[in-house]
CSV table of C-alpha atoms in Angstrom, one decimal:
chain,number,residue,atom,x,y,z
A,170,MET,CA,0.0,0.0,0.0
A,171,ARG,CA,1.4,3.4,-1.0
A,172,ASP,CA,2.3,5.8,1.8
A,173,SER,CA,0.3,8.9,1.1
A,174,ARG,CA,2.2,11.1,3.5
A,175,PRO,CA,4.5,13.8,1.9
A,176,TYR,CA,8.2,13.3,2.0
A,177,PRO,CA,9.9,15.7,4.4
A,178,ALA,CA,12.1,18.2,2.8
A,179,PRO,CA,15.7,17.8,3.9
A,180,SER,CA,17.1,20.7,6.0
A,181,LEU,CA,20.4,21.8,7.4
A,182,PRO,CA,21.3,20.9,11.0
A,183,ALA,CA,19.9,23.3,13.5
A,184,PRO,CA,22.2,25.5,15.5
A,185,PRO,CA,23.2,23.9,18.9
A,186,LEU,CA,21.0,24.4,21.9
A,187,TRP,CA,23.3,26.9,23.6
A,188,GLU,CA,23.2,29.1,20.4
A,189,GLN,CA,19.4,28.8,20.2
A,190,VAL,CA,19.1,29.9,23.9
A,191,ALA,CA,21.4,32.8,23.4
A,192,ALA,CA,19.5,34.0,20.3
A,193,GLY,CA,16.2,33.5,22.1
A,194,PHE,CA,17.4,35.6,25.0
A,195,VAL,CA,18.3,38.5,22.6
A,196,ILE,CA,14.9,38.2,21.0
A,197,VAL,CA,13.2,38.5,24.4
A,198,MET,CA,15.2,41.6,25.2
A,199,LEU,CA,14.2,43.1,21.9
A,200,THR,CA,10.6,42.8,22.8
A,201,GLY,CA,11.2,44.8,26.0
A,202,ALA,CA,9.6,42.1,28.1
A,203,LEU,CA,9.6,42.8,31.9
A,204,ILE,CA,13.0,44.7,31.9
A,205,GLY,CA,11.5,48.0,30.6
A,206,PRO,CA,8.5,48.1,32.9
A,207,VAL,CA,10.6,47.2,36.0
A,208,PHE,CA,13.6,49.5,35.4
A,209,ALA,CA,11.9,52.3,33.4
A,210,PRO,CA,8.1,52.4,34.2
A,211,ASP,CA,7.7,55.8,32.6
A,212,GLN,CA,9.2,54.5,29.4
A,213,GLY,CA,12.1,56.9,29.6
A,214,GLU,CA,15.7,56.2,28.9
A,215,THR,CA,17.7,55.5,32.1
A,216,PRO,CA,21.4,54.7,32.7
A,217,ILE,CA,20.6,51.3,34.1
A,218,LEU,CA,18.8,50.3,30.9
A,219,ARG,CA,21.9,51.3,28.9
A,220,LEU,CA,24.0,49.0,31.2
A,221,ILE,CA,21.6,46.1,30.8
A,222,TRP,CA,22.0,46.3,27.0
A,223,LEU,CA,25.8,46.0,27.1
A,224,PRO,CA,25.7,42.2,27.7
A,225,VAL,CA,23.1,41.9,24.9
A,226,TYR,CA,25.5,43.6,22.5
A,227,ALA,CA,28.3,41.3,23.7
A,228,ILE,CA,26.2,38.2,23.0
A,229,THR,CA,25.3,39.6,19.6
A,230,LEU,CA,28.9,40.1,18.7
A,231,GLY,CA,29.8,36.6,20.0
A,232,LEU,CA,27.0,35.0,17.9
A,233,ILE,CA,28.2,36.9,14.7
A,234,LEU,CA,31.8,35.8,15.2
A,235,HIS,CA,30.6,32.2,15.7
A,236,ARG,CA,29.0,32.3,12.3
A,237,LEU,CA,31.5,34.3,10.3
A,238,GLY,CA,31.1,32.0,7.2
A,239,ARG,CA,27.4,32.6,7.0
A,240,MET,CA,27.8,36.2,7.8
A,241,ALA,CA,30.1,36.6,4.8
A,242,SER,CA,27.5,35.0,2.5
A,243,ALA,CA,24.9,37.5,3.7
A,244,TRP,CA,26.9,40.4,2.2
A,245,PRO,CA,23.9,42.0,0.5
A,246,ALA,CA,22.2,42.4,3.8
A,247,TRP,CA,25.3,44.0,5.3
A,248,ILE,CA,25.3,46.6,2.5
A,249,ILE,CA,21.7,47.4,3.2
A,250,LEU,CA,22.5,47.6,6.9
A,251,GLY,CA,25.4,50.0,6.2
A,252,LEU,CA,23.2,52.3,4.1
A,253,LEU,CA,20.5,52.5,6.7
A,254,THR,CA,23.0,53.1,9.5
A,255,LEU,CA,24.9,55.7,7.6
A,256,LEU,CA,21.7,57.6,6.8
A,257,ALA,CA,20.7,57.6,10.5
A,258,LEU,CA,24.3,58.6,11.5
A,259,ALA,CA,24.4,61.4,9.0
A,260,SER,CA,21.2,62.9,10.5
A,261,ARG,CA,23.2,63.8,13.7
A,262,TYR,CA,24.6,66.8,11.8
A,263,TRP,CA,21.1,68.4,11.6
A,264,SER,CA,19.5,66.6,14.6
A,265,ILE,CA,17.7,68.6,17.2
A,266,ASP,CA,19.3,66.3,19.8
A,267,PRO,CA,22.6,64.9,18.5
A,268,GLY,CA,23.4,63.1,21.8
A,269,VAL,CA,20.2,61.0,21.5
A,270,THR,CA,20.8,60.4,17.8
A,271,ASP,CA,24.4,59.1,18.5
A,272,ARG,CA,23.2,56.6,21.2
A,273,ARG,CA,20.2,55.4,19.2
A,274,VAL,CA,22.3,54.9,16.0
A,275,ILE,CA,24.5,52.5,18.0
A,276,ALA,CA,21.4,50.6,19.2
A,277,LEU,CA,20.1,50.5,15.7
A,278,PHE,CA,23.2,49.0,14.3
A,279,MET,CA,23.4,46.3,17.0
A,280,THR,CA,19.8,45.4,16.6
A,281,SER,CA,20.1,45.2,12.8
A,282,ALA,CA,23.4,43.2,13.1
A,283,PHE,CA,21.6,40.7,15.2
A,284,ALA,CA,18.8,40.6,12.6
A,285,VAL,CA,21.3,39.7,9.9
A,286,TYR,CA,22.8,37.0,12.1
A,287,LEU,CA,19.3,35.6,12.8
A,288,GLY,CA,18.3,35.5,9.1
A,289,ALA,CA,21.6,33.9,8.0
A,290,ALA,CA,22.2,31.4,10.8
A,291,PHE,CA,18.6,30.0,11.2
A,292,THR,CA,17.6,28.5,7.8
A,293,GLY,CA,14.3,26.9,6.7
A,294,ALA,CA,11.9,26.3,9.5
A,295,GLN,CA,14.6,26.9,12.1
A,296,LEU,CA,13.7,30.6,12.5
A,297,PRO,CA,9.9,30.1,13.0
A,298,ARG,CA,10.7,27.2,15.3
A,299,LEU,CA,13.0,29.4,17.4
A,300,LEU,CA,10.3,32.2,17.5
A,301,MET,CA,7.7,29.6,18.5
A,302,TYR,CA,9.7,28.3,21.6
A,303,THR,CA,10.8,31.8,22.6
A,304,GLY,CA,7.2,33.1,22.2
A,305,LEU,CA,5.9,30.2,24.3
A,306,VAL,CA,8.2,31.3,27.2
A,307,MET,CA,6.9,34.9,26.9
A,308,ALA,CA,3.3,33.7,26.6
A,309,VAL,CA,3.5,31.6,29.8
A,310,GLY,CA,5.2,34.5,31.6
A,311,SER,CA,2.5,36.9,30.4
A,312,LEU,CA,-0.3,34.5,31.5
A,313,VAL,CA,1.3,34.3,35.0
A,314,MET,CA,1.4,38.1,35.2
A,315,VAL,CA,-2.2,38.4,34.1
A,316,LEU,CA,-3.5,35.9,36.6
A,317,ALA,CA,-1.1,36.2,39.6
A,318,PHE,CA,0.1,39.8,39.3
A,319,PRO,CA,-2.7,41.7,37.6
A,320,ALA,CA,-1.2,45.1,38.7
A,321,ILE,CA,1.6,44.4,36.2
A,322,GLY,CA,-0.1,42.2,33.7
A,323,ILE,CA,-3.4,44.2,33.3
A,324,HIS,CA,-3.8,47.9,32.5
A,325,GLN,CA,-5.0,49.7,35.6
A,326,ALA,CA,-5.7,53.3,34.4
A,327,GLU,CA,-5.7,54.0,30.7
A,328,ASN,CA,-7.1,50.9,28.9
A,329,ALA,CA,-8.2,49.5,32.2
A,330,GLY,CA,-8.9,45.8,32.1
A,331,LEU,CA,-7.0,45.1,28.9
A,332,TRP,CA,-4.1,42.6,29.1
A,333,ARG,CA,-0.5,43.7,28.6
A,334,GLY,CA,1.4,40.8,30.1
A,335,LEU,CA,5.2,41.4,30.4
A,336,TRP,CA,5.1,44.8,28.6
A,337,TYR,CA,4.4,48.4,29.0
A,338,GLU,CA,1.1,48.3,27.1
A,339,LYS,CA,-1.3,46.1,25.3
A,340,ASN,CA,-0.1,46.7,21.7
A,341,GLN,CA,3.4,45.5,22.5
A,342,MET,CA,2.1,42.2,23.8
A,343,GLY,CA,-0.3,42.0,20.9
A,344,ILE,CA,2.3,42.1,18.2
A,345,VAL,CA,4.7,39.7,20.0
A,346,MET,CA,1.8,37.2,20.3
A,347,VAL,CA,1.0,37.7,16.6
A,348,ALA,CA,4.6,37.0,15.6
A,349,THR,CA,4.5,33.9,17.9
A,350,ALA,CA,1.2,32.6,16.4
A,351,VAL,CA,2.4,33.2,12.7
A,352,ALA,CA,5.7,31.4,13.4
A,353,THR,CA,3.9,28.5,15.1
A,354,ALA,CA,1.5,28.2,12.2
A,355,ALA,CA,4.5,28.0,9.8
A,356,VAL,CA,6.1,25.3,11.9
A,357,LEU,CA,2.9,23.3,11.7
A,358,THR,CA,2.7,23.5,7.9
A,359,ALA,CA,6.5,23.1,7.3
A,360,PRO,CA,7.4,19.8,5.5
A,361,ASP,CA,10.0,18.8,8.0
A,362,ARG,CA,7.6,19.1,10.9
A,363,ASP,CA,8.5,17.0,13.9
A,364,GLU,CA,5.4,15.1,14.9
A,365,ARG,CA,6.6,15.0,18.5
A,366,THR,CA,6.3,18.8,18.7
A,367,VAL,CA,2.7,19.1,17.3
A,368,TRP,CA,1.0,19.3,20.6
A,369,THR,CA,3.5,21.9,21.8
A,370,ALA,CA,2.9,23.9,18.7
A,371,LEU,CA,-0.9,23.7,19.1
A,372,LEU,CA,-0.6,24.8,22.7
A,373,THR,CA,1.6,27.7,21.7
A,374,LEU,CA,-0.8,28.7,19.0
A,375,ALA,CA,-3.8,28.6,21.3
A,376,LEU,CA,-2.0,30.5,24.1
A,377,SER,CA,-0.7,33.2,21.8
A,378,VAL,CA,-4.0,33.8,20.1
A,379,GLY,CA,-5.8,33.9,23.5
A,380,LEU,CA,-3.4,36.5,24.9
A,381,MET,CA,-3.6,38.6,21.8
A,382,LEU,CA,-7.4,38.6,22.1
A,383,GLY,CA,-7.0,39.7,25.7
A,384,THR,CA,-5.4,42.9,24.5
A,385,GLN,CA,-8.4,43.8,22.3
A,386,SER,CA,-5.9,45.3,19.9
A,387,LYS,CA,-7.6,45.7,16.5
A,388,THR,CA,-4.3,46.2,14.7
A,389,SER,CA,-2.9,43.0,16.2
A,390,LEU,CA,-6.1,41.1,15.2
A,391,LEU,CA,-5.8,42.4,11.6
A,392,CYS,CA,-2.1,41.4,11.5
A,393,LEU,CA,-2.9,37.9,12.8
A,394,MET,CA,-5.6,37.4,10.2
A,395,ALA,CA,-3.2,38.5,7.5
A,396,GLY,CA,-0.4,36.3,8.6
A,397,LEU,CA,-2.4,33.2,9.2
A,398,GLY,CA,-4.3,33.8,5.9
A,399,VAL,CA,-1.0,33.8,3.9
A,400,ILE,CA,0.3,30.6,5.6
A,401,GLY,CA,-3.1,28.9,5.2
A,402,GLY,CA,-3.3,29.9,1.6
A,403,LEU,CA,0.2,28.8,0.7
A,404,TRP,CA,-0.4,25.4,2.4
A,405,ALA,CA,-3.7,24.9,0.5
A,406,MET,CA,-1.9,25.8,-2.8
A,407,ARG,CA,0.8,23.3,-2.1
A,408,ARG,CA,-1.7,20.5,-1.4
A,409,GLY,CA,-4.1,21.4,-4.1
A,410,GLY,CA,-1.8,21.6,-7.1
A,411,PRO,CA,-1.7,24.1,-9.9
A,412,VAL,CA,-5.5,24.4,-10.5
A,413,LEU,CA,-6.1,25.4,-6.9
A,414,SER,CA,-3.1,27.7,-7.0
A,415,VAL,CA,-4.5,29.7,-9.9
A,416,VAL,CA,-8.0,29.8,-8.3
A,417,ALA,CA,-6.5,31.0,-4.9
A,418,ILE,CA,-4.4,33.7,-6.5
A,419,TRP,CA,-7.3,34.9,-8.6
A,420,GLY,CA,-9.5,34.9,-5.5
A,421,ALA,CA,-6.9,36.8,-3.4
A,422,VAL,CA,-6.5,39.5,-6.0
A,423,THR,CA,-10.2,39.9,-6.5
A,424,SER,CA,-10.9,40.0,-2.7
A,425,ALA,CA,-8.2,42.6,-2.3
A,426,GLY,CA,-9.7,44.8,-4.9
A,427,ILE,CA,-13.2,44.4,-3.5
A,428,ALA,CA,-11.9,45.2,0.0
A,429,ALA,CA,-10.1,48.3,-1.2
A,430,TRP,CA,-13.3,49.5,-2.9
A,431,VAL,CA,-15.5,48.8,0.2
A,432,TRP,CA,-13.0,50.6,2.4
A,433,THR,CA,-12.8,53.7,0.2
A,434,ASP,CA,-16.6,54.2,0.2
A,435,ASN,CA,-17.4,52.9,3.7
A,436,SER,CA,-14.3,53.5,5.9
A,437,ALA,CA,-16.2,55.4,8.6
A,438,LEU,CA,-18.9,52.6,8.9
A,439,ILE,CA,-16.3,49.9,9.0
A,440,LEU,CA,-14.4,51.6,11.8
A,441,GLU,CA,-17.5,52.0,13.8
A,442,LEU,CA,-18.3,48.3,13.4
A,443,LEU,CA,-14.8,47.6,14.7
A,444,GLY,CA,-15.3,49.8,17.7
A,445,LYS,CA,-13.1,52.6,16.4
A,446,ASP,CA,-14.0,56.2,15.8
A,447,PRO,CA,-13.3,57.7,12.3
A,448,THR,CA,-10.2,59.6,13.6
A,449,LEU,CA,-8.6,56.2,14.7
A,450,THR,CA,-8.6,57.3,18.4
A,451,GLY,CA,-7.2,60.7,17.5
A,452,ARG,CA,-4.4,59.4,15.2
A,453,THR,CA,-5.6,61.3,12.2
A,454,ASP,CA,-5.1,64.5,14.1
A,455,ILE,CA,-1.6,63.4,15.0
A,456,TRP,CA,-0.8,62.6,11.4
A,457,GLU,CA,-2.1,66.0,10.2
A,458,SER,CA,0.0,67.8,12.7
A,459,LEU,CA,3.1,65.8,11.9
A,460,MET,CA,2.8,66.3,8.2
A,461,ARG,CA,3.0,70.0,8.9
A,462,ARG,CA,6.3,69.4,10.7
A,463,VAL,CA,7.5,67.2,7.8
A,464,ALA,CA,6.8,70.1,5.4
A,465,GLU,CA,9.3,72.2,7.4
A,466,ARG,CA,12.2,69.7,6.8
A,467,PRO,CA,11.1,67.3,4.0
A,468,TRP,CA,14.6,66.1,3.0
A,469,THR,CA,16.3,65.9,6.3
A,470,GLY,CA,13.8,65.4,9.1
A,471,PHE,CA,14.7,66.4,12.7
A,472,GLY,CA,17.3,63.7,13.3
A,473,TYR,CA,17.2,60.0,13.9
A,474,SER,CA,15.2,59.2,17.1
A,475,ALA,CA,15.3,62.9,18.2
A,476,PHE,CA,11.8,64.2,17.4
A,477,TRP,CA,9.9,62.8,20.5
A,478,GLY,CA,12.3,64.0,23.2
A,479,LYS,CA,10.9,65.7,26.3
A,480,GLU,CA,12.6,69.0,25.3
A,481,SER,CA,11.7,68.7,21.6
A,482,VAL,CA,10.1,72.0,20.3
A,483,PRO,CA,8.4,70.4,17.2
A,484,ALA,CA,7.0,67.6,19.3
A,485,HIS,CA,5.7,70.2,21.8
A,486,TYR,CA,3.8,71.9,18.9
A,487,VAL,CA,2.2,68.5,18.0
A,488,ARG,CA,1.1,68.0,21.6
A,489,LEU,CA,-0.3,71.4,21.8
A,490,GLU,CA,-2.3,71.0,18.5
A,491,THR,CA,-3.6,67.5,19.5
A,492,GLY,CA,-4.3,68.3,23.2
A,493,TRP,CA,-2.5,65.4,24.7
A,494,LEU,CA,1.0,64.0,25.4
A,495,VAL,CA,1.6,62.2,22.1
A,496,PRO,CA,4.4,59.6,22.5
A,497,SER,CA,4.8,58.7,18.9
A,498,ALA,CA,3.3,59.1,15.4
A,499,HIS,CA,1.4,55.7,15.6
A,500,ASN,CA,2.5,55.4,12.0
A,501,GLY,CA,5.9,54.0,11.0
A,502,TRP,CA,6.1,56.0,7.7
A,503,ILE,CA,5.3,59.4,9.2
A,504,ASP,CA,7.6,58.7,12.1
A,505,LEU,CA,10.3,57.9,9.6
A,506,LEU,CA,9.7,61.2,7.7
A,507,VAL,CA,10.0,63.4,10.8
A,508,GLN,CA,13.3,61.6,11.7
A,509,VAL,CA,15.2,61.2,8.4
A,510,GLY,CA,13.0,62.8,5.8
A,511,TRP,CA,11.9,61.4,2.4
A,512,PRO,CA,15.3,59.8,1.6
A,513,GLY,CA,14.8,57.5,4.6
A,514,ALA,CA,11.3,56.6,3.7
A,515,ILE,CA,12.3,55.9,0.1
A,516,LEU,CA,15.2,53.8,1.2
A,517,VAL,CA,13.2,51.7,3.6
A,518,GLY,CA,10.4,51.3,1.0
A,519,THR,CA,12.9,50.1,-1.6
A,520,VAL,CA,14.3,47.5,0.8
A,521,MET,CA,10.8,46.3,1.5
A,522,ALA,CA,10.0,46.0,-2.2
A,523,ILE,CA,13.3,44.1,-2.9
A,524,THR,CA,12.5,41.8,0.0
A,525,LEU,CA,9.0,41.1,-1.3
A,526,ILE,CA,10.3,40.3,-4.8
A,527,ALA,CA,13.1,38.0,-3.6
A,528,LEU,CA,10.7,36.1,-1.3
A,529,ILE,CA,8.2,35.5,-4.1
A,530,ILE,CA,11.0,34.3,-6.4
A,531,ARG,CA,12.3,31.9,-3.7
A,532,LEU,CA,8.8,30.8,-2.6
A,533,GLY,CA,9.1,27.3,-4.2
A,534,GLY,CA,12.3,26.5,-2.4
A,535,GLN,CA,13.1,28.4,0.8
A,536,GLY,CA,9.5,29.5,1.2
A,537,PHE,CA,8.2,25.9,1.0
A,538,ARG,CA,10.7,24.6,3.6
A,539,GLU,CA,9.8,27.3,6.1
A,540,GLY,CA,6.1,26.9,5.8
A,541,GLY,CA,5.6,30.4,4.2
A,542,PHE,CA,6.7,32.2,7.3
A,543,SER,CA,8.8,35.0,5.6
A,544,LEU,CA,6.1,36.1,3.2
A,545,ALA,CA,3.4,35.9,6.0
A,546,TYR,CA,5.4,38.0,8.4
A,547,LEU,CA,6.3,40.5,5.7
A,548,LEU,CA,2.6,41.2,5.3
A,549,VAL,CA,2.2,41.5,9.0
A,550,PHE,CA,5.0,44.0,9.2
A,551,ALA,CA,3.6,46.0,6.3
A,552,VAL,CA,0.2,46.2,8.1
A,553,LEU,CA,1.8,47.0,11.4
A,554,SER,CA,3.9,49.8,9.9
A,555,THR,CA,0.8,51.8,9.1
A,556,SER,CA,-0.3,51.9,12.8
A,557,GLU,CA,2.9,51.6,14.9
A,558,SER,CA,6.4,53.2,14.7
A,559,VAL,CA,8.4,50.1,13.8
A,560,LEU,CA,10.4,51.3,10.8
A,561,LEU,CA,14.2,51.8,11.2
A,562,SER,CA,13.7,51.5,15.0
A,563,HIS,CA,16.3,50.5,17.6
A,564,ALA,CA,15.9,47.7,20.1
A,565,ASN,CA,12.7,46.6,18.4
A,566,LEU,CA,11.6,43.0,17.5
A,567,PRO,CA,9.3,43.8,14.5
A,568,TRP,CA,12.2,45.7,12.7
A,569,ALA,CA,14.7,43.0,13.6
A,570,LEU,CA,12.5,40.3,12.2
A,571,PHE,CA,11.9,42.2,9.0
A,572,LEU,CA,15.6,42.7,8.5
A,573,ALA,CA,16.1,39.0,9.2
A,574,LEU,CA,13.6,38.2,6.4
A,575,THR,CA,15.6,40.6,4.1
A,576,THR,CA,18.7,38.6,4.9
A,577,ARG,CA,17.1,35.3,4.2
A,578,ALA,CA,15.7,36.6,0.9
A,579,LEU,CA,19.1,37.9,-0.3
A,580,THR,CA,21.5,35.3,1.1
A,581,PRO,CA,22.3,32.4,-1.2
A,582,ASP,CA,20.1,29.5,-0.4
A,583,PRO,CA,22.2,26.6,0.9
A,584,MET,CA,19.5,24.2,-0.4
A,585,PRO,CA,18.2,25.8,-3.6
A,586,ARG,CA,16.5,22.7,-5.1
A,587,ARG,CA,12.7,22.7,-4.9
A,588,HIS,CA,11.2,19.7,-3.1
A,589,SER,CA,7.8,18.4,-4.1
A,590,SER,CA,5.2,18.0,-1.4
A,591,THR,CA,3.7,14.9,-3.0
A,592,VAL,CA,4.9,11.3,-3.3
A,593,PRO,CA,6.8,10.5,-6.6
A,594,LEU,CA,4.8,8.8,-9.3
A,595,ALA,CA,7.2,5.9,-9.5
A,596,ARG,CA,9.4,4.4,-6.8
A,597,ARG,CA,12.8,3.0,-7.3
A,598,PRO,CA,12.6,-0.8,-8.0
A,599,ARG,CA,13.4,-3.0,-5.0
A,600,GLY,CA,16.8,-4.6,-4.9
A,601,ALA,CA,15.3,-8.1,-5.1
A,602,TYR,CA,14.1,-7.6,-8.7
A,603,LEU,CA,17.3,-6.1,-10.1
A,604,THR,CA,19.3,-8.3,-12.5
A,605,SER,CA,22.9,-8.1,-13.4
A,606,PRO,CA,23.8,-6.7,-16.8
A,607,ARG,CA,23.9,-9.3,-19.6
A,608,ILE,CA,26.8,-7.7,-21.4
A,609,VAL,CA,30.0,-7.7,-19.3
A,610,PRO,CA,32.7,-5.3,-20.3
A,611,ASN,CA,36.0,-6.7,-21.3
């Protein structure tokens, strides 16, 4: 009887356990879990936080040195990292707070360097698997905080009753749980899935989705639906063959067009149904005020990571115009414009476009082996960037994961051959039926 199960796609050996633990630790730090709320409850920059990051940078450098061979093969990603860092560093010459810009550029470089390491060292399904286990640890810790220490794990004043787990606020936990859920779904659909970890993956998926729902973050919910939709669609296309693939692509394009048309004509009604006011909780007022600041310095911005300082005059005008202490633009692209101007926005947009094209080209090989994680998370990141300030950000997991995907997309694939997800039509004849050649060479 023919075995109907798909052949597992071969994969490279996973990094040793100690390396996975070290990388997982850096990932947890990039989320800001627990450390920030404990040592800087007002979300300000403190000397102790700078000291805490020094060991993280040391671990990052150690991991990079340990994988020098793979780091060299990721040279396109290093070029991109260099261009982004040089742009941020150049902004110190017109920054309204050069000291902050200098410190944040260092943090940006180290975060991005770790991202390049992450994308180059963890191939195939190894990256989503690492994110799944790391996310499970943070999910369990968040659940403990919500149930046992609600003063920390649940908002008490603003957004009272909404879950925030190990983080400052609900949106942070929401996007971490979304990344965990998307990575776990990719692990479940990857061809080299280990059947012994299925129950762990299902538990992680259920826990991360439950915690995300506890935040009641509409942005996180939209990101989750987008990410899981891509992974589910790619899995169905692999299993259904070329006919279903054509139908799925046609349906996706048509649905996107209809959704765009409905949103254009009924955006206010849709927002009300989602429990949002048409101003997106005052965000449109912030964006209008910020675009007036952008018009003052369209090509330079006000310096990398300098705009939202406590002594910032342009930020003070925004807060006066909106009537509240605005902490950020709540839009990655506008925040990028006020920091490094249109050159920065164009550069980041170009990197995203290159990443998308490369991931689509490599979908049949690398994308298949990783369960479609890269393409799914790229869509999550694109959606998130319209609501949160995650572009070109220092010490930030969403940006690090995006740059890791860029690295995976541009680094030579160690296993470029495409592996079919179905059983071959004909098997190799068994040895018992083989006969020796009738003509023997002299």
